[in-house]
Amino acid sequence: MKTLFGLDKLPLGLPGSSVTLGVFDGLHRGHQAVIGRLLLMGRAHKVPTVAVTFRQHPGHTLNRRPAPLLTSLRYRLKLLERQGLDLCVVLDFTQELAEMPAEEFVRNVFVSGLKAKAVVVGFDCRFGRDREGDVAFLARQGEQFGFEVQSVGPVEAAGQKISSTAIRRLVADGDFEAARAMLGRPYSVLGKVVGGSHRGTGLGFPTANLDLRGVVVPPEGVYVAGALVGTDEHQCLVSIGDRPTFADEAGKVVVEVYLLDFERQIYGQDVEVQLLGRIRGQRKYASSEELAGQMQRDLQYARRYFAGDLEG
């Protein structure tokens, strides 16, 4: 998937395209349904498939509240690429873009920029100044400019409409089973490995500290998880919390990943982590030795978990 940043990269000289529009935070099952329809329309019209998304969540600009998201932009782009799209156009959601009339957005982006033959959106898609652009508006624009419009209805899990907002709430509450049902996969994060205090190394458990600024952080605790380093899959333990055993670090939440049977240095690399289950909460231990003993028990639990013999 090719990625372009900014309206100034348009027009692209495409012969046509099948386009969707959205933030796609989390790329949940509702988003996947939209993209699935987009791919069908792309094949029907024999044109490239394009997702138009935003660097910032519109709420950050409109409400001045930078609420944490499920996925960073880098992770959203990875997830979109895995869906099989040809192109992603990333726009800065500035105040100027927020005030752009919906008709002007359609002309600039869908018509002149991407030569849209088809536009596929979710049933609740809204865009343009005062959120004036909706499915009915797009249908009228399609008749005027000659592109087909299709909308995809709501997708539900356990009788609840799937949305990024609902999943953020579930993750914050630690309800990973319900979040998984809405996402269509285990809840996951992508973070860059950054330098830490090397506490884990001193305890015999060298960890990779992840920078997850701007995304929803699950409840503190220790989790069994899967990790993707490059294209290699690994089993791991993940600790989320403020290291209460060490007084000089209390209050600072860190995300540490211990990769089982792994010895390479991966500073500066991206690690994708899927949280599979919570082992325990955080607690303060009387000494480093006591903490190391608990970590050893966590490791034993993880090995049994991945071997599938927890019942034994």
PDB file of C-alpha atoms in Angstrom:
ATOM      1  CA  MET A   1       0.000   0.000   0.000  1.00  0.00           C
ATOM      2  CA  LYS A   2       1.302   3.407  -0.956  1.00  0.00           C
ATOM      3  CA  THR A   3       0.752   6.247   1.528  1.00  0.00           C
ATOM      4  CA  LEU A   4       0.580   9.956   0.664  1.00  0.00           C
ATOM      5  CA  PHE A   5       0.365  12.819   3.153  1.00  0.00           C
ATOM      6  CA  GLY A   6      -1.583  16.013   2.506  1.00  0.00           C
ATOM      7  CA  LEU A   7      -4.065  17.544   0.096  1.00  0.00           C
ATOM      8  CA  ASP A   8      -1.175  19.040  -1.846  1.00  0.00           C
ATOM      9  CA  LYS A   9      -0.363  15.538  -3.147  1.00  0.00           C
ATOM     10  CA  LEU A  10      -3.636  15.554  -5.081  1.00  0.00           C
ATOM     11  CA  PRO A  11      -4.539  15.153  -7.917  1.00  0.00           C
ATOM     12  CA  LEU A  12      -2.777  11.860  -8.477  1.00  0.00           C
ATOM     13  CA  GLY A  13      -3.529  11.277 -12.131  1.00  0.00           C
ATOM     14  CA  LEU A  14      -5.451   8.112 -11.371  1.00  0.00           C
ATOM     15  CA  PRO A  15      -7.707   6.668 -14.072  1.00  0.00           C
ATOM     16  CA  GLY A  16     -10.318   6.254 -11.344  1.00  0.00           C
ATOM     17  CA  SER A  17     -10.627   4.890  -7.826  1.00  0.00           C
ATOM     18  CA  SER A  18     -12.870   3.261  -5.255  1.00  0.00           C
ATOM     19  CA  VAL A  19     -12.673   5.468  -2.129  1.00  0.00           C
ATOM     20  CA  THR A  20     -13.607   5.326   1.529  1.00  0.00           C
ATOM     21  CA  LEU A  21     -13.290   7.981   4.228  1.00  0.00           C
ATOM     22  CA  GLY A  22     -12.801   7.680   7.966  1.00  0.00           C
ATOM     23  CA  VAL A  23     -10.526   7.759  10.987  1.00  0.00           C
ATOM     24  CA  PHE A  24     -10.550   3.937  11.279  1.00  0.00           C
ATOM     25  CA  ASP A  25      -9.351   3.994  14.884  1.00  0.00           C
ATOM     26  CA  GLY A  26      -8.793   0.370  15.855  1.00  0.00           C
ATOM     27  CA  LEU A  27      -9.863  -0.890  12.422  1.00  0.00           C
ATOM     28  CA  HIS A  28     -12.674  -2.854  14.070  1.00  0.00           C
ATOM     29  CA  ARG A  29     -15.184  -5.194  12.416  1.00  0.00           C
ATOM     30  CA  GLY A  30     -17.379  -2.287  11.301  1.00  0.00           C
ATOM     31  CA  HIS A  31     -14.423  -0.692   9.520  1.00  0.00           C
ATOM     32  CA  GLN A  32     -13.498  -4.057   8.049  1.00  0.00           C
ATOM     33  CA  ALA A  33     -17.003  -4.409   6.604  1.00  0.00           C
ATOM     34  CA  VAL A  34     -16.654  -1.018   4.898  1.00  0.00           C
ATOM     35  CA  ILE A  35     -13.259  -1.914   3.477  1.00  0.00           C
ATOM     36  CA  GLY A  36     -14.523  -5.306   2.344  1.00  0.00           C
ATOM     37  CA  ARG A  37     -17.236  -3.554   0.335  1.00  0.00           C
ATOM     38  CA  LEU A  38     -14.647  -1.070  -0.950  1.00  0.00           C
ATOM     39  CA  LEU A  39     -12.515  -3.907  -2.297  1.00  0.00           C
ATOM     40  CA  LEU A  40     -15.534  -5.394  -4.062  1.00  0.00           C
ATOM     41  CA  MET A  41     -16.328  -2.038  -5.665  1.00  0.00           C
ATOM     42  CA  GLY A  42     -12.725  -1.597  -6.717  1.00  0.00           C
ATOM     43  CA  ARG A  43     -12.830  -4.931  -8.527  1.00  0.00           C
ATOM     44  CA  ALA A  44     -16.215  -4.159 -10.063  1.00  0.00           C
ATOM     45  CA  HIS A  45     -14.991  -0.843 -11.479  1.00  0.00           C
ATOM     46  CA  LYS A  46     -11.459  -2.159 -12.148  1.00  0.00           C
ATOM     47  CA  VAL A  47      -9.861   0.753 -10.281  1.00  0.00           C
ATOM     48  CA  PRO A  48      -7.431   1.119  -7.332  1.00  0.00           C
ATOM     49  CA  THR A  49      -8.839   1.139  -3.796  1.00  0.00           C
ATOM     50  CA  VAL A  50      -8.129   4.190  -1.632  1.00  0.00           C
ATOM     51  CA  ALA A  51      -8.676   5.048   2.028  1.00  0.00           C
ATOM     52  CA  VAL A  52      -8.727   8.713   3.005  1.00  0.00           C
ATOM     53  CA  THR A  53      -7.958   9.154   6.690  1.00  0.00           C
ATOM     54  CA  PHE A  54      -6.699  11.818   9.084  1.00  0.00           C
ATOM     55  CA  ARG A  55      -3.454  12.258  10.960  1.00  0.00           C
ATOM     56  CA  GLN A  56      -5.377  13.543  14.017  1.00  0.00           C
ATOM     57  CA  HIS A  57      -8.761  12.458  15.285  1.00  0.00           C
ATOM     58  CA  PRO A  58     -11.229  15.229  14.307  1.00  0.00           C
ATOM     59  CA  GLY A  59     -12.217  15.526  17.967  1.00  0.00           C
ATOM     60  CA  HIS A  60      -8.713  16.747  18.777  1.00  0.00           C
ATOM     61  CA  THR A  61      -9.273  19.770  16.537  1.00  0.00           C
ATOM     62  CA  LEU A  62     -12.973  20.333  17.096  1.00  0.00           C
ATOM     63  CA  ASN A  63     -13.108  19.744  20.848  1.00  0.00           C
ATOM     64  CA  ARG A  64      -9.523  20.592  21.819  1.00  0.00           C
ATOM     65  CA  ARG A  65      -9.478  17.351  23.798  1.00  0.00           C
ATOM     66  CA  PRO A  66      -6.688  14.981  22.727  1.00  0.00           C
ATOM     67  CA  ALA A  67      -8.416  11.810  23.955  1.00  0.00           C
ATOM     68  CA  PRO A  68      -6.265   8.655  23.687  1.00  0.00           C
ATOM     69  CA  LEU A  69      -6.990   6.440  20.695  1.00  0.00           C
ATOM     70  CA  LEU A  70      -6.923   2.700  20.130  1.00  0.00           C
ATOM     71  CA  THR A  71      -4.271   2.957  17.442  1.00  0.00           C
ATOM     72  CA  SER A  72      -1.566   5.423  16.519  1.00  0.00           C
ATOM     73  CA  LEU A  73      -1.412   6.646  12.930  1.00  0.00           C
ATOM     74  CA  ARG A  74       1.535   4.330  12.231  1.00  0.00           C
ATOM     75  CA  TYR A  75      -0.449   1.358  13.468  1.00  0.00           C
ATOM     76  CA  ARG A  76      -3.596   2.346  11.570  1.00  0.00           C
ATOM     77  CA  LEU A  77      -1.568   2.452   8.372  1.00  0.00           C
ATOM     78  CA  LYS A  78      -0.186  -1.034   9.052  1.00  0.00           C
ATOM     79  CA  LEU A  79      -3.666  -2.393   9.708  1.00  0.00           C
ATOM     80  CA  LEU A  80      -5.077  -0.720   6.601  1.00  0.00           C
ATOM     81  CA  GLU A  81      -2.286  -2.148   4.473  1.00  0.00           C
ATOM     82  CA  ARG A  82      -3.117  -5.652   5.729  1.00  0.00           C
ATOM     83  CA  GLN A  83      -6.638  -5.198   4.363  1.00  0.00           C
ATOM     84  CA  GLY A  84      -5.235  -5.159   0.835  1.00  0.00           C
ATOM     85  CA  LEU A  85      -5.747  -1.499  -0.077  1.00  0.00           C
ATOM     86  CA  ASP A  86      -3.758   0.098  -2.867  1.00  0.00           C
ATOM     87  CA  LEU A  87      -3.412   3.622  -1.484  1.00  0.00           C
ATOM     88  CA  CYS A  88      -3.970   5.645   1.693  1.00  0.00           C
ATOM     89  CA  VAL A  89      -4.195   9.434   1.687  1.00  0.00           C
ATOM     90  CA  VAL A  90      -3.539  10.997   5.096  1.00  0.00           C
ATOM     91  CA  LEU A  91      -4.901  14.490   5.663  1.00  0.00           C
ATOM     92  CA  ASP A  92      -4.130  16.865   8.512  1.00  0.00           C
ATOM     93  CA  PHE A  93      -7.428  17.624  10.230  1.00  0.00           C
ATOM     94  CA  THR A  94      -6.782  21.336  10.617  1.00  0.00           C
ATOM     95  CA  GLN A  95      -9.292  24.030  11.489  1.00  0.00           C
ATOM     96  CA  GLU A  96      -9.273  24.979   7.817  1.00  0.00           C
ATOM     97  CA  LEU A  97     -10.242  21.442   6.812  1.00  0.00           C
ATOM     98  CA  ALA A  98     -12.897  21.352   9.541  1.00  0.00           C
ATOM     99  CA  GLU A  99     -14.496  24.484   8.057  1.00  0.00           C
ATOM    100  CA  MET A 100     -14.386  23.234   4.449  1.00  0.00           C
ATOM    101  CA  PRO A 101     -17.907  22.784   3.021  1.00  0.00           C
ATOM    102  CA  ALA A 102     -18.745  19.154   2.331  1.00  0.00           C
ATOM    103  CA  GLU A 103     -19.327  19.882  -1.353  1.00  0.00           C
ATOM    104  CA  GLU A 104     -15.868  21.431  -1.661  1.00  0.00           C
ATOM    105  CA  PHE A 105     -14.333  18.393   0.056  1.00  0.00           C
ATOM    106  CA  VAL A 106     -16.053  16.078  -2.430  1.00  0.00           C
ATOM    107  CA  ARG A 107     -14.875  18.139  -5.393  1.00  0.00           C
ATOM    108  CA  ASN A 108     -11.286  18.507  -4.164  1.00  0.00           C
ATOM    109  CA  VAL A 109     -10.692  15.026  -2.794  1.00  0.00           C
ATOM    110  CA  PHE A 110     -13.090  12.538  -4.376  1.00  0.00           C
ATOM    111  CA  VAL A 111     -13.634  14.093  -7.806  1.00  0.00           C
ATOM    112  CA  SER A 112     -10.571  16.140  -8.815  1.00  0.00           C
ATOM    113  CA  GLY A 113      -8.053  14.401  -6.589  1.00  0.00           C
ATOM    114  CA  LEU A 114      -8.983  10.721  -6.796  1.00  0.00           C
ATOM    115  CA  LYS A 115     -11.312  10.504  -9.836  1.00  0.00           C
ATOM    116  CA  ALA A 116     -13.710   8.415  -7.752  1.00  0.00           C
ATOM    117  CA  LYS A 117     -15.868   5.870  -9.553  1.00  0.00           C
ATOM    118  CA  ALA A 118     -17.262   4.586  -6.254  1.00  0.00           C
ATOM    119  CA  VAL A 119     -17.414   5.932  -2.692  1.00  0.00           C
ATOM    120  CA  VAL A 120     -18.098   3.512   0.169  1.00  0.00           C
ATOM    121  CA  VAL A 121     -18.746   4.775   3.707  1.00  0.00           C
ATOM    122  CA  GLY A 122     -20.243   3.649   6.979  1.00  0.00           C
ATOM    123  CA  PHE A 123     -23.907   4.417   7.644  1.00  0.00           C
ATOM    124  CA  ASP A 124     -22.996   7.133  10.168  1.00  0.00           C
ATOM    125  CA  CYS A 125     -20.264   8.869   8.153  1.00  0.00           C
ATOM    126  CA  ARG A 126     -20.302  12.664   8.547  1.00  0.00           C
ATOM    127  CA  PHE A 127     -17.828  15.136   7.113  1.00  0.00           C
ATOM    128  CA  GLY A 128     -17.441  18.739   6.053  1.00  0.00           C
ATOM    129  CA  ARG A 129     -18.327  21.991   7.815  1.00  0.00           C
ATOM    130  CA  ASP A 130     -20.810  21.404  10.643  1.00  0.00           C
ATOM    131  CA  ARG A 131     -20.774  17.698   9.689  1.00  0.00           C
ATOM    132  CA  GLU A 132     -23.130  18.530   6.816  1.00  0.00           C
ATOM    133  CA  GLY A 133     -21.952  15.669   4.586  1.00  0.00           C
ATOM    134  CA  ASP A 134     -23.756  12.366   5.154  1.00  0.00           C
ATOM    135  CA  VAL A 135     -24.774   9.360   3.053  1.00  0.00           C
ATOM    136  CA  ALA A 136     -27.758  11.138   1.498  1.00  0.00           C
ATOM    137  CA  PHE A 137     -25.552  14.117   0.614  1.00  0.00           C
ATOM    138  CA  LEU A 138     -22.976  11.807  -0.951  1.00  0.00           C
ATOM    139  CA  ALA A 139     -25.683  10.108  -3.025  1.00  0.00           C
ATOM    140  CA  ARG A 140     -26.699  13.482  -4.475  1.00  0.00           C
ATOM    141  CA  GLN A 141     -23.061  14.353  -5.167  1.00  0.00           C
ATOM    142  CA  GLY A 142     -22.583  10.986  -6.825  1.00  0.00           C
ATOM    143  CA  GLU A 143     -25.438  11.690  -9.202  1.00  0.00           C
ATOM    144  CA  GLN A 144     -23.919  15.072 -10.037  1.00  0.00           C
ATOM    145  CA  PHE A 145     -20.320  13.948 -10.499  1.00  0.00           C
ATOM    146  CA  GLY A 146     -20.848  10.410 -11.747  1.00  0.00           C
ATOM    147  CA  PHE A 147     -19.658   8.175  -8.909  1.00  0.00           C
ATOM    148  CA  GLU A 148     -21.518   5.303  -7.269  1.00  0.00           C
ATOM    149  CA  VAL A 149     -22.232   5.557  -3.536  1.00  0.00           C
ATOM    150  CA  GLN A 150     -22.688   2.630  -1.185  1.00  0.00           C
ATOM    151  CA  SER A 151     -23.102   2.678   2.587  1.00  0.00           C
ATOM    152  CA  VAL A 152     -22.525  -0.183   5.006  1.00  0.00           C
ATOM    153  CA  GLY A 153     -24.890  -0.620   7.924  1.00  0.00           C
ATOM    154  CA  PRO A 154     -23.952  -1.071  11.581  1.00  0.00           C
ATOM    155  CA  VAL A 155     -22.162  -4.219  12.725  1.00  0.00           C
ATOM    156  CA  GLU A 156     -23.005  -5.600  16.164  1.00  0.00           C
ATOM    157  CA  ALA A 157     -21.327  -7.780  18.768  1.00  0.00           C
ATOM    158  CA  ALA A 158     -23.391  -9.260  21.611  1.00  0.00           C
ATOM    159  CA  GLY A 159     -26.271  -6.990  20.639  1.00  0.00           C
ATOM    160  CA  GLN A 160     -24.211  -3.800  20.854  1.00  0.00           C
ATOM    161  CA  LYS A 161     -23.273  -1.599  17.912  1.00  0.00           C
ATOM    162  CA  ILE A 162     -19.542  -1.751  17.295  1.00  0.00           C
ATOM    163  CA  SER A 163     -17.729   1.564  17.537  1.00  0.00           C
ATOM    164  CA  SER A 164     -14.252   2.829  18.359  1.00  0.00           C
ATOM    165  CA  THR A 165     -15.694   4.721  21.336  1.00  0.00           C
ATOM    166  CA  ALA A 166     -17.209   1.539  22.779  1.00  0.00           C
ATOM    167  CA  ILE A 167     -13.946  -0.388  22.322  1.00  0.00           C
ATOM    168  CA  ARG A 168     -11.894   2.372  23.985  1.00  0.00           C
ATOM    169  CA  ARG A 169     -14.185   2.104  26.997  1.00  0.00           C
ATOM    170  CA  LEU A 170     -13.905  -1.699  27.082  1.00  0.00           C
ATOM    171  CA  VAL A 171     -10.101  -1.598  26.906  1.00  0.00           C
ATOM    172  CA  ALA A 172      -9.890   1.026  29.647  1.00  0.00           C
ATOM    173  CA  ASP A 173     -12.122  -1.215  31.797  1.00  0.00           C
ATOM    174  CA  GLY A 174     -10.045  -4.309  31.024  1.00  0.00           C
ATOM    175  CA  ASP A 175     -12.869  -6.182  29.249  1.00  0.00           C
ATOM    176  CA  PHE A 176     -10.688  -7.743  26.576  1.00  0.00           C
ATOM    177  CA  GLU A 177     -13.128 -10.483  25.588  1.00  0.00           C
ATOM    178  CA  ALA A 178     -15.784  -7.947  24.626  1.00  0.00           C
ATOM    179  CA  ALA A 179     -13.159  -5.781  22.911  1.00  0.00           C
ATOM    180  CA  ARG A 180     -11.956  -8.801  20.939  1.00  0.00           C
ATOM    181  CA  ALA A 181     -15.500  -9.530  19.763  1.00  0.00           C
ATOM    182  CA  MET A 182     -15.758  -5.995  18.385  1.00  0.00           C
ATOM    183  CA  LEU A 183     -12.255  -5.831  16.918  1.00  0.00           C
ATOM    184  CA  GLY A 184     -12.329  -9.280  15.352  1.00  0.00           C
ATOM    185  CA  ARG A 185      -8.875  -9.934  16.875  1.00  0.00           C
ATOM    186  CA  PRO A 186      -7.208  -9.569  20.293  1.00  0.00           C
ATOM    187  CA  TYR A 187      -6.671  -5.990  21.439  1.00  0.00           C
ATOM    188  CA  SER A 188      -3.227  -4.939  20.245  1.00  0.00           C
ATOM    189  CA  VAL A 189      -0.834  -2.005  20.317  1.00  0.00           C
ATOM    190  CA  LEU A 190       2.182  -0.936  18.308  1.00  0.00           C
ATOM    191  CA  GLY A 191       5.009   0.877  20.040  1.00  0.00           C
ATOM    192  CA  LYS A 192       8.626   1.801  19.452  1.00  0.00           C
ATOM    193  CA  VAL A 193      11.176   0.289  21.834  1.00  0.00           C
ATOM    194  CA  VAL A 194      12.777   3.020  23.928  1.00  0.00           C
ATOM    195  CA  GLY A 195      15.477   3.059  26.580  1.00  0.00           C
ATOM    196  CA  GLY A 196      14.485   2.344  30.181  1.00  0.00           C
ATOM    197  CA  SER A 197      15.975   2.010  33.641  1.00  0.00           C
ATOM    198  CA  HIS A 198      17.159  -1.592  33.040  1.00  0.00           C
ATOM    199  CA  ARG A 199      15.382  -2.772  36.197  1.00  0.00           C
ATOM    200  CA  GLY A 200      14.259  -5.897  34.375  1.00  0.00           C
ATOM    201  CA  THR A 201      17.781  -6.751  33.282  1.00  0.00           C
ATOM    202  CA  GLY A 202      18.973  -6.482  36.863  1.00  0.00           C
ATOM    203  CA  LEU A 203      16.260  -8.914  37.925  1.00  0.00           C
ATOM    204  CA  GLY A 204      17.103 -11.398  35.188  1.00  0.00           C
ATOM    205  CA  PHE A 205      14.211 -10.351  32.942  1.00  0.00           C
ATOM    206  CA  PRO A 206      15.457  -7.917  30.267  1.00  0.00           C
ATOM    207  CA  THR A 207      12.431  -6.064  28.901  1.00  0.00           C
ATOM    208  CA  ALA A 208      11.649  -3.828  25.945  1.00  0.00           C
ATOM    209  CA  ASN A 209       9.991  -0.586  27.027  1.00  0.00           C
ATOM    210  CA  LEU A 210       7.315   0.606  24.573  1.00  0.00           C
ATOM    211  CA  ASP A 211       6.411   4.211  23.867  1.00  0.00           C
ATOM    212  CA  LEU A 212       2.602   4.221  23.690  1.00  0.00           C
ATOM    213  CA  ARG A 213       1.912   7.925  24.039  1.00  0.00           C
ATOM    214  CA  GLY A 214      -1.507   8.925  22.777  1.00  0.00           C
ATOM    215  CA  VAL A 215      -3.146   5.502  22.868  1.00  0.00           C
ATOM    216  CA  VAL A 216      -5.463   3.886  25.397  1.00  0.00           C
ATOM    217  CA  VAL A 217      -3.452   2.132  28.105  1.00  0.00           C
ATOM    218  CA  PRO A 218      -5.161  -0.958  29.571  1.00  0.00           C
ATOM    219  CA  PRO A 219      -5.471  -1.416  33.341  1.00  0.00           C
ATOM    220  CA  GLU A 220      -2.204  -2.005  35.168  1.00  0.00           C
ATOM    221  CA  GLY A 221      -1.115  -5.572  35.613  1.00  0.00           C
ATOM    222  CA  VAL A 222       0.837  -8.421  34.042  1.00  0.00           C
ATOM    223  CA  TYR A 223      -0.453 -10.019  30.845  1.00  0.00           C
ATOM    224  CA  VAL A 224       0.350 -12.965  28.608  1.00  0.00           C
ATOM    225  CA  ALA A 225       0.675 -11.701  25.070  1.00  0.00           C
ATOM    226  CA  GLY A 226       1.889 -12.338  21.574  1.00  0.00           C
ATOM    227  CA  ALA A 227       4.426 -10.042  19.933  1.00  0.00           C
ATOM    228  CA  LEU A 228       5.441  -9.315  16.373  1.00  0.00           C
ATOM    229  CA  VAL A 229       9.021  -8.067  15.907  1.00  0.00           C
ATOM    230  CA  GLY A 230       9.487  -7.393  12.224  1.00  0.00           C
ATOM    231  CA  THR A 231       7.899 -10.469  10.689  1.00  0.00           C
ATOM    232  CA  ASP A 232       8.814 -12.794  13.574  1.00  0.00           C
ATOM    233  CA  GLU A 233       6.155 -13.905  16.072  1.00  0.00           C
ATOM    234  CA  HIS A 234       7.076 -14.342  19.729  1.00  0.00           C
ATOM    235  CA  GLN A 235       5.436 -15.243  23.017  1.00  0.00           C
ATOM    236  CA  CYS A 236       5.790 -12.677  25.762  1.00  0.00           C
ATOM    237  CA  LEU A 237       4.792 -11.235  29.097  1.00  0.00           C
ATOM    238  CA  VAL A 238       3.697  -7.599  29.319  1.00  0.00           C
ATOM    239  CA  SER A 239       3.795  -5.494  32.463  1.00  0.00           C
ATOM    240  CA  ILE A 240       1.784  -2.272  32.606  1.00  0.00           C
ATOM    241  CA  GLY A 241       2.145  -0.080  35.684  1.00  0.00           C
ATOM    242  CA  ASP A 242       4.233   2.305  37.733  1.00  0.00           C
ATOM    243  CA  ARG A 243       6.696  -0.181  39.315  1.00  0.00           C
ATOM    244  CA  PRO A 244       5.484   0.332  42.896  1.00  0.00           C
ATOM    245  CA  THR A 245       8.356  -1.734  44.332  1.00  0.00           C
ATOM    246  CA  PHE A 246      10.814   1.006  43.348  1.00  0.00           C
ATOM    247  CA  ALA A 247      10.079   4.273  45.169  1.00  0.00           C
ATOM    248  CA  ASP A 248      12.043   6.403  42.696  1.00  0.00           C
ATOM    249  CA  GLU A 249       9.810   5.275  39.805  1.00  0.00           C
ATOM    250  CA  ALA A 250       6.387   5.155  41.475  1.00  0.00           C
ATOM    251  CA  GLY A 251       3.730   7.129  39.625  1.00  0.00           C
ATOM    252  CA  LYS A 252       5.248   6.776  36.150  1.00  0.00           C
ATOM    253  CA  VAL A 253       3.310   4.229  34.090  1.00  0.00           C
ATOM    254  CA  VAL A 254       5.522   2.144  31.828  1.00  0.00           C
ATOM    255  CA  VAL A 255       4.776  -0.682  29.389  1.00  0.00           C
ATOM    256  CA  GLU A 256       7.427  -3.411  29.472  1.00  0.00           C
ATOM    257  CA  VAL A 257       7.562  -6.459  27.202  1.00  0.00           C
ATOM    258  CA  TYR A 258       9.527  -9.569  28.145  1.00  0.00           C
ATOM    259  CA  LEU A 259      10.006 -11.716  25.045  1.00  0.00           C
ATOM    260  CA  LEU A 260      10.372 -15.380  25.912  1.00  0.00           C
ATOM    261  CA  ASP A 261      13.609 -17.013  24.713  1.00  0.00           C
ATOM    262  CA  PHE A 262      14.737 -13.820  22.975  1.00  0.00           C
ATOM    263  CA  GLU A 263      18.161 -12.149  23.228  1.00  0.00           C
ATOM    264  CA  ARG A 264      18.474  -9.601  20.384  1.00  0.00           C
ATOM    265  CA  GLN A 265      18.732  -5.837  20.937  1.00  0.00           C
ATOM    266  CA  ILE A 266      15.724  -4.117  19.352  1.00  0.00           C
ATOM    267  CA  TYR A 267      16.013  -0.489  20.488  1.00  0.00           C
ATOM    268  CA  GLY A 268      14.258   1.835  18.061  1.00  0.00           C
ATOM    269  CA  GLN A 269      12.249  -0.954  16.439  1.00  0.00           C
ATOM    270  CA  ASP A 270       8.473  -1.301  16.394  1.00  0.00           C
ATOM    271  CA  VAL A 271       6.920  -4.114  18.401  1.00  0.00           C
ATOM    272  CA  GLU A 272       3.283  -5.092  17.900  1.00  0.00           C
ATOM    273  CA  VAL A 273       1.741  -6.674  20.996  1.00  0.00           C
ATOM    274  CA  GLN A 274      -1.548  -8.578  21.305  1.00  0.00           C
ATOM    275  CA  LEU A 275      -2.813  -8.845  24.881  1.00  0.00           C
ATOM    276  CA  LEU A 276      -4.226 -12.349  25.393  1.00  0.00           C
ATOM    277  CA  GLY A 277      -5.001 -12.524  29.104  1.00  0.00           C
ATOM    278  CA  ARG A 278      -4.323 -10.821  32.442  1.00  0.00           C
ATOM    279  CA  ILE A 279      -2.360 -12.847  34.988  1.00  0.00           C
ATOM    280  CA  ARG A 280      -2.446 -10.503  37.970  1.00  0.00           C
ATOM    281  CA  GLY A 281      -2.524  -6.914  39.119  1.00  0.00           C
ATOM    282  CA  GLN A 282       0.424  -4.798  40.222  1.00  0.00           C
ATOM    283  CA  ARG A 283       1.563  -4.798  43.833  1.00  0.00           C
ATOM    284  CA  LYS A 284       4.469  -3.541  45.881  1.00  0.00           C
ATOM    285  CA  TYR A 285       6.992  -6.171  46.937  1.00  0.00           C
ATOM    286  CA  ALA A 286       9.229  -5.983  49.987  1.00  0.00           C
ATOM    287  CA  SER A 287      12.416  -6.466  47.988  1.00  0.00           C
ATOM    288  CA  SER A 288      13.816  -6.917  44.500  1.00  0.00           C
ATOM    289  CA  GLU A 289      14.350 -10.596  45.296  1.00  0.00           C
ATOM    290  CA  GLU A 290      10.675 -11.049  46.147  1.00  0.00           C
ATOM    291  CA  LEU A 291       9.683  -9.323  42.918  1.00  0.00           C
ATOM    292  CA  ALA A 292      12.088 -11.518  40.915  1.00  0.00           C
ATOM    293  CA  GLY A 293      10.476 -14.604  42.477  1.00  0.00           C
ATOM    294  CA  GLN A 294       7.023 -13.415  41.413  1.00  0.00           C
ATOM    295  CA  MET A 295       8.299 -12.723  37.902  1.00  0.00           C
ATOM    296  CA  GLN A 296       9.637 -16.265  37.755  1.00  0.00           C
ATOM    297  CA  ARG A 297       6.186 -17.563  38.701  1.00  0.00           C
ATOM    298  CA  ASP A 298       4.645 -15.325  36.004  1.00  0.00           C
ATOM    299  CA  LEU A 299       7.030 -16.843  33.479  1.00  0.00           C
ATOM    300  CA  GLN A 300       6.097 -20.374  34.535  1.00  0.00           C
ATOM    301  CA  TYR A 301       2.412 -19.481  34.163  1.00  0.00           C
ATOM    302  CA  ALA A 302       3.068 -18.045  30.694  1.00  0.00           C
ATOM    303  CA  ARG A 303       4.884 -21.163  29.531  1.00  0.00           C
ATOM    304  CA  ARG A 304       1.982 -23.323  30.710  1.00  0.00           C
ATOM    305  CA  TYR A 305      -0.485 -20.942  29.040  1.00  0.00           C
ATOM    306  CA  PHE A 306       1.271 -21.135  25.677  1.00  0.00           C
ATOM    307  CA  ALA A 307       1.690 -24.902  26.015  1.00  0.00           C
ATOM    308  CA  GLY A 308      -2.047 -25.197  26.603  1.00  0.00           C
ATOM    309  CA  ASP A 309      -1.723 -27.177  29.842  1.00  0.00           C
ATOM    310  CA  LEU A 310      -3.114 -24.796  32.468  1.00  0.00           C
ATOM    311  CA  GLU A 311      -5.697 -27.420  33.358  1.00  0.00           C
ATOM    312  CA  GLY A 312      -3.012 -29.945  34.189  1.00  0.00           C
TER     313      GLY A 312
END
